[in-house]
Coordinates of C-alpha atoms in Angstrom, one line a residue:
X375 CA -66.6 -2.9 31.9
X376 CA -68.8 -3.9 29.3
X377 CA -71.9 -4.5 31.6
X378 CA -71.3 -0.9 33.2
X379 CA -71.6 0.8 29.6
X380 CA -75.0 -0.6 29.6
X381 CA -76.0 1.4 32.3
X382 CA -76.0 4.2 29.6
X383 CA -79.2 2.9 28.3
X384 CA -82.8 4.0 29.3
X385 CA -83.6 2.5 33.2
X386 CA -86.8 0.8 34.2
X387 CA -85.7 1.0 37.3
X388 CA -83.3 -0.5 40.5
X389 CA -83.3 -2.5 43.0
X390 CA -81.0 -1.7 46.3
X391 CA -79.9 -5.2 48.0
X392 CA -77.3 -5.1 51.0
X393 CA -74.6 -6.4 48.7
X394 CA -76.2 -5.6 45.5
X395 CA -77.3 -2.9 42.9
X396 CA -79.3 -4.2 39.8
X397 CA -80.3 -1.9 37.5
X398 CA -83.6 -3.0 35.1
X399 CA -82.9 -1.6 31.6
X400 CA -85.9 -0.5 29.2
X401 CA -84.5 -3.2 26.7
X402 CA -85.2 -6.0 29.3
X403 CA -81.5 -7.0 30.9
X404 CA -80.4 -6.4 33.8
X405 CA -77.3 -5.2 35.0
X406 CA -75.9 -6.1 38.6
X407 CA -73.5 -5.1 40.2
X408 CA -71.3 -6.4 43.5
X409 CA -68.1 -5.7 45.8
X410 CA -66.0 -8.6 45.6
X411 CA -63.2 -9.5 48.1
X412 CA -59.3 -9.7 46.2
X413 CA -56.7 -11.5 49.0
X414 CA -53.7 -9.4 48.6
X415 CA -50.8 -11.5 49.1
X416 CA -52.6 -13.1 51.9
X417 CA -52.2 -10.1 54.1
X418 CA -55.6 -8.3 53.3
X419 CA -58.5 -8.0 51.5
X420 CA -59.5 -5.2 48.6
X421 CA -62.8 -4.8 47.4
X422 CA -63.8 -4.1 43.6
X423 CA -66.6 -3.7 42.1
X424 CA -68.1 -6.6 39.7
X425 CA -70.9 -6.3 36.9
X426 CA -72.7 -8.7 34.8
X427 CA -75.5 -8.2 32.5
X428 CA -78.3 -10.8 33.5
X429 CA -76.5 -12.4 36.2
X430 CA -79.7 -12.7 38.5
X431 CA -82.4 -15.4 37.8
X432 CA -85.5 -13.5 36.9
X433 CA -87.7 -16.2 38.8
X434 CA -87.0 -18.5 41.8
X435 CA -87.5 -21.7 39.6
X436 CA -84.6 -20.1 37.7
X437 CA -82.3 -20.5 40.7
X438 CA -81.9 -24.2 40.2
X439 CA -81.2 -24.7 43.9
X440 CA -78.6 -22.5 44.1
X441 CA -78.5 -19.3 46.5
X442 CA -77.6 -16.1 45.3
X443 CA -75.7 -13.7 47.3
X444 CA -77.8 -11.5 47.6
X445 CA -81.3 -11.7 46.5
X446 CA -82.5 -8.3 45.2
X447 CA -86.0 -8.8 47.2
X448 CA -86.2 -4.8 47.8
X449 CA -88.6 -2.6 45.7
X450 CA -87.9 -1.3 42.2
X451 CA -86.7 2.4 42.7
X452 CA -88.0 4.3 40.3
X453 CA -84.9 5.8 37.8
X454 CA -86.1 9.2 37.3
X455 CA -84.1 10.8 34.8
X456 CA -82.0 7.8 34.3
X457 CA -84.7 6.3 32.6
X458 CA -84.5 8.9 29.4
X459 CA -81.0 7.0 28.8
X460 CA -78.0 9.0 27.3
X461 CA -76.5 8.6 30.6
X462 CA -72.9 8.8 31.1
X463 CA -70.9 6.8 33.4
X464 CA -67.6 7.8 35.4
X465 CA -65.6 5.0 37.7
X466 CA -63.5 5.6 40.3
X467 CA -60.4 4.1 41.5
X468 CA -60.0 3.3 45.2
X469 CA -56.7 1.8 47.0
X470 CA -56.3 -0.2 49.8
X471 CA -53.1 -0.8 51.7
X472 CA -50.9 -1.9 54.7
X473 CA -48.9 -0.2 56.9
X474 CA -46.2 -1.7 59.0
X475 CA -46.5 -2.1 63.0
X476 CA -43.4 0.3 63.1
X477 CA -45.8 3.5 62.0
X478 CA -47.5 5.8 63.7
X479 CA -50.6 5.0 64.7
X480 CA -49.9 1.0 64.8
X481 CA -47.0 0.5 66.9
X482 CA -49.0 0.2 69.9
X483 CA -50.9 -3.0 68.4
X484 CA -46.8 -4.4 68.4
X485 CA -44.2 -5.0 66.1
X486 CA -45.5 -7.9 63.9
X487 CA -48.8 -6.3 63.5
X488 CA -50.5 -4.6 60.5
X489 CA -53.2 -2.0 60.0
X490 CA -54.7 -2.3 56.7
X491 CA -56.4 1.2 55.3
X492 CA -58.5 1.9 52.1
X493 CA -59.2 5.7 50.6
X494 CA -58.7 6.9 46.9
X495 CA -55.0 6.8 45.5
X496 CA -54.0 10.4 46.4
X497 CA -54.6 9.4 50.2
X498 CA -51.5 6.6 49.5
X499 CA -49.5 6.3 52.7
X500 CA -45.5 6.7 51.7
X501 CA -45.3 4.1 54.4
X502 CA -47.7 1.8 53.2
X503 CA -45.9 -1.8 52.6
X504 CA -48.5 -3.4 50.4
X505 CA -51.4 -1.8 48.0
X506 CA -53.7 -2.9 45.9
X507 CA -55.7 -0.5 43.7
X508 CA -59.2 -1.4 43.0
X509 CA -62.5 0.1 40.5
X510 CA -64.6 1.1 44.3
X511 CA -66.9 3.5 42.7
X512 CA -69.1 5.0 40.0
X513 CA -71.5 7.6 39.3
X514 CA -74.0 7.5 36.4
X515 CA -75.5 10.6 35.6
X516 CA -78.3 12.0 33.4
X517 CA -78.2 14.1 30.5
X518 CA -80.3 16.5 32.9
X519 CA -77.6 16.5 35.4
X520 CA -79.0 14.0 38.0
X521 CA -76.6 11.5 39.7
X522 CA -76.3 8.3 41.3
X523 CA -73.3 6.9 43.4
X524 CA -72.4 3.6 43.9
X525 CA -69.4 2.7 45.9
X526 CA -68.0 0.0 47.9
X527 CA -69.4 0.1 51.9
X528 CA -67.8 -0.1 55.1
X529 CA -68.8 -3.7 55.7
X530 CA -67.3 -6.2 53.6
X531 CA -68.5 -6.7 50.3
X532 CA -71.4 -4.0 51.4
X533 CA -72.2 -1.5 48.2
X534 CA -73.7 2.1 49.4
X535 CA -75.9 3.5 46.7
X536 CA -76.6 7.3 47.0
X537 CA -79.0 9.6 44.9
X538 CA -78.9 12.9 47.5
X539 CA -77.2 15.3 44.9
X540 CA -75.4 16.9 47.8
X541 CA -73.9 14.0 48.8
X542 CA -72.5 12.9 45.2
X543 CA -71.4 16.2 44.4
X544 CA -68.9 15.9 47.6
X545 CA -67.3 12.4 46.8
X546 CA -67.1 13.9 43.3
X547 CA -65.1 16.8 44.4
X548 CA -63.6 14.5 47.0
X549 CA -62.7 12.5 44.4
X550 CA -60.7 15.4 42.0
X551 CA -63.7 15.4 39.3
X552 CA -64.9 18.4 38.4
X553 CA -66.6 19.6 35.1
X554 CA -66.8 22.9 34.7
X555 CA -68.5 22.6 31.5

């Protein structure tokens, strides 16, 4: 929680990696951030998302021998109006969950099987037999109104980040948020 506040402050920019989002902040840190997998009672896995101010080595000689991830090799994106700061930031709640092979839908995979399903917590099955809910999303937005969403992706531990203003007005109102001030 504490790394995403940062993302409040004044951006130099950000780089898009295939299981990453690191944000350069005009005070020198970095935040990144990452979908990580939670085993729910060994029957599936949840992704949330993870942040952590400074977490990537700046240099390769930094690295120590170890392998990252994901190593943000992509360009820096330039912030736009992000970089100004005074930026706010909302998260989102997601839920993932399991549905018996008695349902509709899953019997014809047999009795013993399971069909696991992920969606924001008003999409809750009343059938669902295990859930876990899970931070899958955030937007920051600028004090001149311009947005960017970051949510978890289809492939495991995949983020998608989004800037069309179309598109995050839609998971926004997908979503239940709406500010009419």
């Amino acid at each position: 929680m504490t790394a995403l506040r940062r993302l409040r402050e004044g951006w130099t920019g950000y780089v898009v990696g295939v299981m990453s989002f690191t944000v350069h902040l005009a005070g020198g840190d970095t935040v990144r951030v990452e979908s990580e997998p939670v085993d729910v009672e060994g029957v599936f896995d949840a992704y949330r998302m993870s942040a952590a101010v400074n977490a990537i080595a700046r240099t390769e000689a930094e690295l120590d021998g170890d392998t990252p991830k994901d190593w943000p090799t992509g360009p820096l994106i330039s912030p736009n109006s992000l970089a100004a700061g005074d930026n706010d930031v909302v998260l989102f709640s997601g839920v993932s969950w399991s549905e018996p092979g008695d349902v509709v839908g899953v019997e014809e995979f047999g009795a013993n099987a399971t069909m696991n399903f992920s969606g924001h917590p008003g999409q809750l099955s009343d059938t669902a037999e295990i859930g876990c809910v899970t931070t899958d999303a955030f937007v920051v937005a600028s004090a001149t109104g311009e947005g960017l969403l970051v949510r978890t992706g289809l492939k495991p531990e995949s983020l998608e980040v989004i800037t069309d203003a179309v598109a995050v007005r839609a998971f926004l109102l997908e979503r239940g948020y709406a500010n009419d001030g």
